[in-house]
Amino acid sequence: DIITWSIGGMSQVSGDPDRPPIRDSFPQSYPNGGSAAATGTMFALYYRGISGEGQHVDVSITEQVIRTLANVRQFWDVCRIKLNRAGQFRTGLST
């Protein structure tokens, strides 16, 4: 989990700025990948019911972690703010 978390870029924005990156207290990569796989499976089963053809569902856990960084890209695109590790404070998020 920590490898896909880091490869996906989450370690860049997690933790205090003056300390090394931290991992989240609960594994995030696998549940994100699992929910994407479950969604893909539901669509494949729906399509099978319509067409009678089988489908191949392929999900990348790393891509799902990258999708959780959507607000990081949006902050750059809209505000030209590069989000880095900010400890317990994060611009634009409610608590």
PDB file of C-alpha atoms in Angstrom:
ATOM      1  CA  ASP A   1       0.000   0.000   0.000  1.00  0.00           C
ATOM      2  CA  ILE A   2       2.748   2.473   0.875  1.00  0.00           C
ATOM      3  CA  ILE A   3       4.459   1.868  -2.475  1.00  0.00           C
ATOM      4  CA  THR A   4       1.363   2.565  -4.555  1.00  0.00           C
ATOM      5  CA  TRP A   5       0.574   5.480  -2.216  1.00  0.00           C
ATOM      6  CA  SER A   6       3.994   7.006  -2.917  1.00  0.00           C
ATOM      7  CA  ILE A   7       4.076   6.225  -6.638  1.00  0.00           C
ATOM      8  CA  GLY A   8       0.632   7.810  -6.968  1.00  0.00           C
ATOM      9  CA  GLY A   9       1.984  11.040  -5.459  1.00  0.00           C
ATOM     10  CA  MET A  10       0.149  11.113  -2.140  1.00  0.00           C
ATOM     11  CA  SER A  11       3.350  11.089  -0.073  1.00  0.00           C
ATOM     12  CA  GLN A  12       4.209  14.447  -1.640  1.00  0.00           C
ATOM     13  CA  VAL A  13       1.186  16.079  -0.007  1.00  0.00           C
ATOM     14  CA  SER A  14       0.937  14.035   3.234  1.00  0.00           C
ATOM     15  CA  GLY A  15       2.572  15.087   6.481  1.00  0.00           C
ATOM     16  CA  ASP A  16       4.425  18.057   7.926  1.00  0.00           C
ATOM     17  CA  PRO A  17       6.619  20.126   5.583  1.00  0.00           C
ATOM     18  CA  ASP A  18       9.703  19.896   7.812  1.00  0.00           C
ATOM     19  CA  ARG A  19       9.517  16.122   8.277  1.00  0.00           C
ATOM     20  CA  PRO A  20       9.638  13.103   5.961  1.00  0.00           C
ATOM     21  CA  PRO A  21       6.426  12.096   4.164  1.00  0.00           C
ATOM     22  CA  ILE A  22       4.041   9.932   6.143  1.00  0.00           C
ATOM     23  CA  ARG A  23       1.595   7.261   5.177  1.00  0.00           C
ATOM     24  CA  ASP A  24      -2.045   7.457   6.057  1.00  0.00           C
ATOM     25  CA  SER A  25      -3.232   5.664   9.193  1.00  0.00           C
ATOM     26  CA  PHE A  26      -5.467   3.369   7.149  1.00  0.00           C
ATOM     27  CA  PRO A  27      -4.498   1.747   3.830  1.00  0.00           C
ATOM     28  CA  GLN A  28      -6.056   3.910   1.114  1.00  0.00           C
ATOM     29  CA  SER A  29      -4.722   2.414  -2.117  1.00  0.00           C
ATOM     30  CA  TYR A  30      -6.413  -0.962  -1.891  1.00  0.00           C
ATOM     31  CA  PRO A  31      -9.918   0.309  -1.021  1.00  0.00           C
ATOM     32  CA  ASN A  32      -9.713   2.862  -3.856  1.00  0.00           C
ATOM     33  CA  GLY A  33      -8.605   0.187  -6.310  1.00  0.00           C
ATOM     34  CA  GLY A  34     -11.201  -2.240  -4.985  1.00  0.00           C
ATOM     35  CA  SER A  35     -14.060   0.208  -5.395  1.00  0.00           C
ATOM     36  CA  ALA A  36     -12.968   0.942  -8.968  1.00  0.00           C
ATOM     37  CA  ALA A  37     -12.781  -2.801  -9.685  1.00  0.00           C
ATOM     38  CA  ALA A  38     -16.240  -3.345  -8.184  1.00  0.00           C
ATOM     39  CA  THR A  39     -17.669  -0.524 -10.291  1.00  0.00           C
ATOM     40  CA  GLY A  40     -16.044  -1.938 -13.423  1.00  0.00           C
ATOM     41  CA  THR A  41     -17.401  -5.390 -12.604  1.00  0.00           C
ATOM     42  CA  MET A  42     -20.931  -4.030 -12.193  1.00  0.00           C
ATOM     43  CA  PHE A  43     -20.734  -2.318 -15.579  1.00  0.00           C
ATOM     44  CA  ALA A  44     -19.337  -5.499 -17.154  1.00  0.00           C
ATOM     45  CA  LEU A  45     -22.199  -7.558 -15.725  1.00  0.00           C
ATOM     46  CA  TYR A  46     -24.725  -4.993 -16.917  1.00  0.00           C
ATOM     47  CA  TYR A  47     -23.246  -5.069 -20.420  1.00  0.00           C
ATOM     48  CA  ARG A  48     -23.247  -8.882 -20.389  1.00  0.00           C
ATOM     49  CA  GLY A  49     -26.965  -8.823 -19.619  1.00  0.00           C
ATOM     50  CA  ILE A  50     -27.565  -6.570 -22.625  1.00  0.00           C
ATOM     51  CA  SER A  51     -25.200  -8.086 -25.178  1.00  0.00           C
ATOM     52  CA  GLY A  52     -24.419 -11.567 -23.868  1.00  0.00           C
ATOM     53  CA  GLU A  53     -20.681 -10.837 -24.265  1.00  0.00           C
ATOM     54  CA  GLY A  54     -18.125 -11.064 -21.486  1.00  0.00           C
ATOM     55  CA  GLN A  55     -15.815  -8.205 -20.531  1.00  0.00           C
ATOM     56  CA  HIS A  56     -12.301  -7.916 -19.129  1.00  0.00           C
ATOM     57  CA  VAL A  57     -11.990  -5.532 -16.158  1.00  0.00           C
ATOM     58  CA  ASP A  58      -8.478  -4.151 -15.616  1.00  0.00           C
ATOM     59  CA  VAL A  59      -7.903  -1.656 -12.784  1.00  0.00           C
ATOM     60  CA  SER A  60      -4.662   0.075 -11.824  1.00  0.00           C
ATOM     61  CA  ILE A  61      -4.393   0.863  -8.121  1.00  0.00           C
ATOM     62  CA  THR A  62      -1.787   3.537  -8.850  1.00  0.00           C
ATOM     63  CA  GLU A  63      -4.165   5.313 -11.230  1.00  0.00           C
ATOM     64  CA  GLN A  64      -6.832   5.308  -8.531  1.00  0.00           C
ATOM     65  CA  VAL A  65      -4.407   6.949  -6.085  1.00  0.00           C
ATOM     66  CA  ILE A  66      -3.591   9.560  -8.726  1.00  0.00           C
ATOM     67  CA  ARG A  67      -7.332  10.252  -9.098  1.00  0.00           C
ATOM     68  CA  THR A  68      -7.484  11.099  -5.379  1.00  0.00           C
ATOM     69  CA  LEU A  69      -5.040  13.928  -6.135  1.00  0.00           C
ATOM     70  CA  ALA A  70      -7.630  15.682  -8.307  1.00  0.00           C
ATOM     71  CA  ASN A  71      -7.749  18.761  -6.107  1.00  0.00           C
ATOM     72  CA  VAL A  72      -3.950  19.127  -6.321  1.00  0.00           C
ATOM     73  CA  ARG A  73      -4.144  19.452 -10.101  1.00  0.00           C
ATOM     74  CA  GLN A  74      -7.150  21.770  -9.858  1.00  0.00           C
ATOM     75  CA  PHE A  75      -5.371  24.073  -7.424  1.00  0.00           C
ATOM     76  CA  TRP A  76      -2.516  24.388  -9.895  1.00  0.00           C
ATOM     77  CA  ASP A  77      -4.776  24.881 -12.924  1.00  0.00           C
ATOM     78  CA  VAL A  78      -7.071  27.437 -11.282  1.00  0.00           C
ATOM     79  CA  CYS A  79      -4.952  29.221  -8.668  1.00  0.00           C
ATOM     80  CA  ARG A  80      -1.361  28.403  -9.701  1.00  0.00           C
ATOM     81  CA  ILE A  81      -0.783  27.106  -6.171  1.00  0.00           C
ATOM     82  CA  LYS A  82       1.484  24.077  -5.807  1.00  0.00           C
ATOM     83  CA  LEU A  83       0.208  22.016  -2.885  1.00  0.00           C
ATOM     84  CA  ASN A  84       2.924  20.380  -0.808  1.00  0.00           C
ATOM     85  CA  ARG A  85       2.967  18.831   2.629  1.00  0.00           C
ATOM     86  CA  ALA A  86       1.165  21.199   4.982  1.00  0.00           C
ATOM     87  CA  GLY A  87       0.742  19.191   8.177  1.00  0.00           C
ATOM     88  CA  GLN A  88      -2.744  19.413   9.621  1.00  0.00           C
ATOM     89  CA  PHE A  89      -3.645  22.514   7.607  1.00  0.00           C
ATOM     90  CA  ARG A  90      -4.628  22.222   3.954  1.00  0.00           C
ATOM     91  CA  THR A  91      -5.761  25.162   1.843  1.00  0.00           C
ATOM     92  CA  GLY A  92      -9.267  24.716   0.468  1.00  0.00           C
ATOM     93  CA  LEU A  93     -10.368  21.804   2.632  1.00  0.00           C
ATOM     94  CA  SER A  94     -12.897  21.919   5.437  1.00  0.00           C
ATOM     95  CA  THR A  95     -12.235  20.267   8.780  1.00  0.00           C
TER      96      THR A  95
END
